[in-house]
Amino acid sequence: MKAPAPVRRRQVMKIARRVVLGLAIVLVLLIVAAFFMPRHATVSRSVEIAAPASVVFPMVGDLRRFNEWSPWFARDPAAVYTFTGPTDGVDQTMNWTSKDPDVGAGSMTVERIEPEKVVVMAIAFAGEGDAQATITLESTGALTRVVWRFDSDLGFNPIARYFGLMMDGRVGPDYERGLARLKTVAEAATPSGEAGPSSRPADASGPSQ
C-alpha cells in the first residue's frame, strides 16, 4: 500500500534537505581545510652542466635566448613572443601569447640579476595570477650547477591552495625538460677543453633543498 502523495512529498523534501545540508557541511569543511594548507607553492629542480658559468649564464640571463632551451617553446611553434626593455640586465621583458592552454599568455620580467650567479624574474600569467622564477648558478671550475625555482603566493584563495598541492607535479616535469635542454645547448656551446669531466642530468627526484 503506497503512502499518500503529501506524505511522499514530505519524505522527498526531508531527504533533499539532508542532502543539501550534508553538501553544505562538506563545502565548509573543504574551505576551512584550505586555510590550513601552505600559502606558498614552490617547485625546484637542478642540473649539473659540464660548462663554465660564463657559457651558461648568457643563456639564462638574456630573455631573448630563453627559447633556446625553454620547455614550452617546442610545444607551440605558433606562439607569439615579443620583447621590450633593455637587451640585458634588469627590466628586460618577454611577453608571450599562445592558443595552447598549456602555454597560455603572460609576461616575464627580470627583477634582479647578478652576472654568472643569479637571475630573478617576475612572471605574470594572464588571468592566473603572478609568480616568481629564480635561476641560480653554482660554479665549480668547469662545472656549473643550475637550480631553477618557481615560487607562487596563493593568497587566501581556497581553490588556488588546492591547486598549489599539485604544483610540483604540473611544473616540475617542464622544469626538468628545460634544464635537460639547457644542459645540451650549453655543453654543445662549450669550447673543447673548457668542459668539466662529468655532469649529472636534471634532477627529477623532487624539489631541491
Coordinates of C-alpha atoms in Angstrom, one line a residue:
M1 CA 0.0 0.0 0.0
K2 CA 1.5 3.3 -1.1
A3 CA 1.8 6.3 1.2
P4 CA -0.4 9.3 0.3
A5 CA 1.1 11.8 -2.1
P6 CA 1.5 14.5 0.5
V7 CA 3.5 12.1 2.7
R8 CA 5.7 11.0 -0.1
R9 CA 6.4 14.7 -0.9
R10 CA 7.4 15.4 2.7
Q11 CA 9.7 12.4 2.7
V12 CA 11.4 13.6 -0.5
M13 CA 11.8 17.1 0.8
K14 CA 13.2 15.7 4.1
I15 CA 15.8 13.7 2.1
A16 CA 16.6 16.7 -0.1
R17 CA 17.2 18.9 2.9
R18 CA 19.5 16.4 4.4
V19 CA 21.5 16.1 1.1
V20 CA 21.8 19.9 0.8
L21 CA 22.8 20.2 4.5
G22 CA 25.4 17.4 4.0
L23 CA 26.9 19.1 0.9
A24 CA 27.0 22.5 2.7
I25 CA 28.9 20.9 5.6
V26 CA 31.4 19.3 3.2
L27 CA 31.9 22.6 1.4
V28 CA 32.5 24.5 4.6
L29 CA 35.0 21.8 5.8
L30 CA 36.8 22.0 2.5
I31 CA 37.1 25.8 2.7
V32 CA 38.3 25.6 6.3
A33 CA 40.8 22.9 5.4
A34 CA 42.2 25.1 2.6
F35 CA 43.3 27.8 5.1
F36 CA 45.5 25.2 6.9
M37 CA 47.3 24.5 3.6
P38 CA 50.5 26.2 2.5
R39 CA 50.0 29.7 1.2
H40 CA 53.1 29.4 -1.0
A41 CA 53.7 26.8 -3.7
T42 CA 57.3 26.1 -4.5
V43 CA 58.9 24.0 -7.3
S44 CA 62.6 23.5 -7.6
R45 CA 64.8 21.4 -10.0
S46 CA 68.5 21.3 -10.7
V47 CA 71.0 20.1 -13.2
E48 CA 74.8 19.8 -13.4
I49 CA 76.3 21.1 -16.6
A50 CA 79.8 20.4 -17.9
A51 CA 80.3 24.0 -18.9
P52 CA 81.6 27.1 -17.1
A53 CA 79.2 29.7 -15.8
S54 CA 80.5 32.1 -18.4
V55 CA 78.9 29.9 -21.0
V56 CA 75.7 29.1 -19.2
F57 CA 74.8 32.5 -17.8
P58 CA 74.2 34.3 -21.1
M59 CA 71.6 31.6 -21.9
V60 CA 69.6 32.2 -18.8
G61 CA 70.3 35.9 -18.2
D62 CA 69.2 37.1 -21.7
L63 CA 65.4 36.6 -22.2
R64 CA 65.9 36.8 -25.9
R65 CA 67.8 33.5 -25.6
F66 CA 65.2 31.8 -23.3
N67 CA 63.6 29.9 -26.1
E68 CA 66.9 28.2 -27.0
W69 CA 66.1 25.9 -24.0
S70 CA 62.6 26.7 -23.0
P71 CA 60.4 23.6 -22.4
W72 CA 57.4 25.4 -23.7
F73 CA 58.7 26.8 -27.0
A74 CA 58.5 23.5 -28.9
R75 CA 55.0 22.8 -27.5
D76 CA 53.6 25.6 -29.6
P77 CA 55.8 26.9 -32.5
A78 CA 52.9 29.3 -33.4
A79 CA 53.1 31.1 -30.1
V80 CA 54.0 34.8 -30.5
Y81 CA 56.9 36.3 -28.4
T82 CA 57.7 40.0 -28.1
F83 CA 60.5 41.7 -26.1
T84 CA 60.6 45.1 -24.5
G85 CA 63.1 46.9 -22.3
P86 CA 66.9 46.7 -22.5
T87 CA 68.6 43.8 -24.2
D88 CA 70.2 42.7 -21.0
G89 CA 70.1 43.3 -17.2
V90 CA 67.1 44.4 -15.1
D91 CA 63.8 45.3 -16.7
Q92 CA 64.1 43.2 -19.9
T93 CA 60.7 41.7 -20.5
M94 CA 59.4 38.8 -22.6
N95 CA 55.7 38.7 -23.5
W96 CA 54.1 35.6 -25.0
T97 CA 50.6 34.5 -26.2
S98 CA 49.5 31.1 -27.4
K99 CA 46.3 29.3 -28.2
D100 CA 47.7 26.2 -26.4
P101 CA 46.3 26.2 -22.9
D102 CA 49.5 24.6 -21.6
V103 CA 51.4 27.6 -22.8
G104 CA 48.8 30.4 -22.3
A105 CA 49.8 34.0 -22.2
G106 CA 51.7 36.3 -19.9
S107 CA 54.9 38.1 -19.4
M108 CA 58.3 37.6 -17.7
T109 CA 60.4 40.5 -16.4
V110 CA 63.9 40.4 -14.9
E111 CA 63.8 41.9 -11.5
R112 CA 67.3 41.2 -10.2
I113 CA 70.5 39.9 -11.8
E114 CA 74.0 39.1 -10.6
P115 CA 76.2 38.1 -13.5
E116 CA 77.1 34.4 -13.5
K117 CA 75.3 33.9 -10.2
V118 CA 71.5 34.5 -10.2
V119 CA 68.5 35.8 -12.2
V120 CA 65.2 36.6 -10.6
M121 CA 62.2 37.1 -12.8
A122 CA 58.6 38.2 -12.1
I123 CA 56.0 36.2 -14.0
A124 CA 52.5 37.4 -14.7
F125 CA 50.1 34.8 -16.1
A126 CA 47.1 36.2 -17.9
G127 CA 44.1 35.6 -15.7
E128 CA 46.0 33.2 -13.4
G129 CA 48.0 35.4 -11.0
D130 CA 51.7 36.1 -10.5
A131 CA 54.7 34.2 -9.6
Q132 CA 58.5 34.4 -9.4
A133 CA 61.2 32.3 -11.0
T134 CA 64.8 32.2 -9.8
I135 CA 67.7 30.7 -11.7
T136 CA 70.8 30.2 -9.6
L137 CA 74.3 29.2 -10.8
E138 CA 76.8 27.5 -8.6
S139 CA 80.1 27.3 -10.4
T140 CA 82.9 24.9 -9.5
G141 CA 85.5 25.3 -12.1
A142 CA 84.3 23.9 -15.5
L143 CA 81.2 22.5 -13.9
T144 CA 78.0 24.6 -13.2
R145 CA 75.1 23.5 -11.1
V146 CA 71.9 25.3 -12.2
V147 CA 68.9 25.5 -9.8
W148 CA 65.6 26.6 -11.3
R149 CA 63.0 27.6 -8.7
F150 CA 59.3 28.6 -9.1
D151 CA 57.5 30.4 -6.2
S152 CA 53.8 31.4 -6.2
D153 CA 51.9 33.2 -3.4
L154 CA 48.4 31.6 -3.5
G155 CA 46.9 34.2 -1.1
F156 CA 43.7 33.3 0.6
N157 CA 42.0 31.7 -2.4
P158 CA 41.0 28.2 -1.2
I159 CA 40.8 26.9 -4.7
A160 CA 44.3 28.2 -5.5
R161 CA 45.6 26.5 -2.4
Y162 CA 44.2 23.1 -3.5
F163 CA 45.9 23.6 -6.9
G164 CA 49.1 24.5 -5.1
L165 CA 49.2 20.9 -3.8
M166 CA 49.6 19.8 -7.4
M167 CA 52.0 22.5 -8.5
D168 CA 55.1 20.3 -8.3
G169 CA 53.6 17.6 -10.4
R170 CA 52.4 20.2 -13.0
V171 CA 55.5 22.4 -13.2
G172 CA 58.3 20.0 -12.2
P173 CA 58.4 17.9 -15.4
D174 CA 58.5 21.1 -17.5
Y175 CA 61.5 22.4 -15.5
E176 CA 63.3 19.0 -15.8
R177 CA 62.9 19.1 -19.6
G178 CA 64.0 22.7 -19.8
L179 CA 67.1 22.1 -17.7
A180 CA 68.0 19.0 -19.8
R181 CA 67.7 21.1 -22.9
L182 CA 69.9 23.9 -21.3
K183 CA 72.5 21.3 -20.4
T184 CA 72.5 20.0 -24.1
V185 CA 72.8 23.5 -25.5
A186 CA 75.4 24.8 -23.0
E187 CA 77.6 21.8 -23.3
A188 CA 77.5 22.0 -27.1
A189 CA 78.5 25.6 -27.0
T190 CA 81.4 25.0 -24.6
P191 CA 84.8 25.2 -26.4
S192 CA 86.8 22.0 -26.3
G193 CA 89.0 21.9 -23.1
E194 CA 86.7 24.1 -21.1
A195 CA 84.1 21.4 -20.3
G196 CA 84.2 19.6 -17.0
P197 CA 85.0 15.9 -16.8
S198 CA 81.4 14.8 -16.0
S199 CA 78.0 16.1 -15.2
R200 CA 74.7 14.8 -14.0
P201 CA 71.3 15.0 -15.7
A202 CA 68.4 17.2 -14.5
D203 CA 67.3 16.1 -11.0
A204 CA 63.9 14.5 -11.4
S205 CA 63.6 13.3 -7.8
G206 CA 61.8 16.3 -6.5
P207 CA 62.4 19.8 -5.2
S208 CA 65.9 20.8 -4.4
Q209 CA 66.6 21.9 -0.8

